[in-house]
């Protein structure tokens, strides 16, 4: 999981984790494989696996492509968890 802490105007905001629903969405989409998703968004299967495991945060462009493949808004795919 990706942990972030953000300082805003000198005040520390609560630590949050960036989480995603990529794996769930793949299985809801006729059990799409990681390789198939990777081909559709222009990355490797290994990159998709790392994104699903929250070991890698995708670029904004990649995140938007993932959301587009599933026909979902970005915040339905990636979101903060307190």
Tab-separated table of C-alpha atoms in Angstrom:
chain	number	residue	atom	x	y	z
A	1	UNK	CA	0.000	0.000	0.000
A	2	UNK	CA	1.158	3.531	-0.735
A	3	UNK	CA	1.328	5.721	2.366
A	4	UNK	CA	1.319	9.494	2.116
A	5	UNK	CA	1.346	12.340	4.547
A	6	UNK	CA	0.617	15.825	3.359
A	7	UNK	CA	1.442	19.138	5.060
A	8	UNK	CA	-1.012	21.916	4.306
A	9	UNK	CA	-0.305	25.418	5.636
A	10	UNK	CA	1.952	23.905	8.285
A	11	UNK	CA	-0.703	21.427	9.497
A	12	UNK	CA	-0.054	17.718	9.028
A	13	UNK	CA	-2.990	15.930	7.410
A	14	UNK	CA	-3.829	12.393	8.544
A	15	UNK	CA	-1.788	9.664	6.871
A	16	UNK	CA	-3.727	8.034	4.066
A	17	UNK	CA	-3.292	5.052	1.772
A	18	UNK	CA	-3.927	5.179	-1.938
A	19	UNK	CA	-5.977	2.094	-2.792
A	20	UNK	CA	-7.582	0.854	-5.981
A	21	UNK	CA	-10.278	-1.446	-7.334
A	22	UNK	CA	-8.415	-2.542	-10.462
A	23	UNK	CA	-8.408	-6.263	-9.664
A	24	UNK	CA	-12.119	-6.263	-8.784
A	25	UNK	CA	-12.973	-4.351	-11.950
A	26	UNK	CA	-10.933	-6.783	-14.072
A	27	UNK	CA	-12.906	-9.724	-12.708
A	28	UNK	CA	-16.209	-7.903	-13.216
A	29	UNK	CA	-15.187	-7.356	-16.858
A	30	UNK	CA	-15.362	-10.933	-18.134
A	31	UNK	CA	-12.333	-11.841	-15.989
A	32	UNK	CA	-9.926	-9.694	-18.013
A	33	UNK	CA	-6.311	-10.760	-17.456
A	34	UNK	CA	-3.560	-8.447	-16.297
A	35	UNK	CA	-1.930	-8.881	-19.709
A	36	UNK	CA	-5.141	-7.870	-21.519
A	37	UNK	CA	-5.501	-4.747	-19.378
A	38	UNK	CA	-1.827	-3.940	-19.879
A	39	UNK	CA	-2.214	-4.217	-23.662
A	40	UNK	CA	-5.236	-1.899	-23.598
A	41	UNK	CA	-3.493	0.806	-21.547
A	42	UNK	CA	0.029	0.440	-22.961
A	43	UNK	CA	1.903	-1.104	-20.013
A	44	UNK	CA	3.218	-4.557	-19.118
A	45	UNK	CA	1.395	-7.224	-17.164
A	46	UNK	CA	3.971	-6.718	-14.407
A	47	UNK	CA	3.048	-3.037	-14.156
A	48	UNK	CA	-0.645	-3.914	-13.821
A	49	UNK	CA	0.247	-6.417	-11.065
A	50	UNK	CA	2.264	-3.754	-9.216
A	51	UNK	CA	-0.595	-1.235	-9.512
A	52	UNK	CA	-3.099	-3.780	-8.164
A	53	UNK	CA	-0.805	-4.572	-5.226
A	54	UNK	CA	-0.385	-0.830	-4.477
A	55	UNK	CA	3.369	-1.214	-4.957
A	56	UNK	CA	3.324	1.300	-7.809
A	57	UNK	CA	1.241	4.444	-8.300
A	58	UNK	CA	0.426	4.901	-11.973
A	59	UNK	CA	0.885	8.187	-13.783
A	60	UNK	CA	-2.240	10.289	-14.150
A	61	UNK	CA	-2.392	9.339	-17.836
A	62	UNK	CA	-2.209	5.629	-17.014
A	63	UNK	CA	-4.803	5.958	-14.231
A	64	UNK	CA	-7.179	7.754	-16.597
A	65	UNK	CA	-6.691	5.040	-19.230
A	66	UNK	CA	-7.517	2.348	-16.656
A	67	UNK	CA	-10.691	4.190	-15.641
A	68	UNK	CA	-11.634	4.600	-19.309
A	69	UNK	CA	-11.231	0.859	-20.016
A	70	UNK	CA	-13.742	0.089	-17.267
A	71	UNK	CA	-16.042	3.011	-18.070
A	72	UNK	CA	-15.692	4.361	-14.537
A	73	UNK	CA	-14.789	7.759	-13.103
A	74	UNK	CA	-11.232	7.933	-11.779
A	75	UNK	CA	-12.387	8.099	-8.144
A	76	UNK	CA	-14.249	4.785	-8.566
A	77	UNK	CA	-10.949	3.131	-9.499
A	78	UNK	CA	-8.435	4.943	-7.236
A	79	UNK	CA	-9.206	6.547	-3.889
A	80	UNK	CA	-7.730	7.494	-0.516
A	81	UNK	CA	-8.318	5.270	2.476
A	82	UNK	CA	-7.832	6.758	5.940
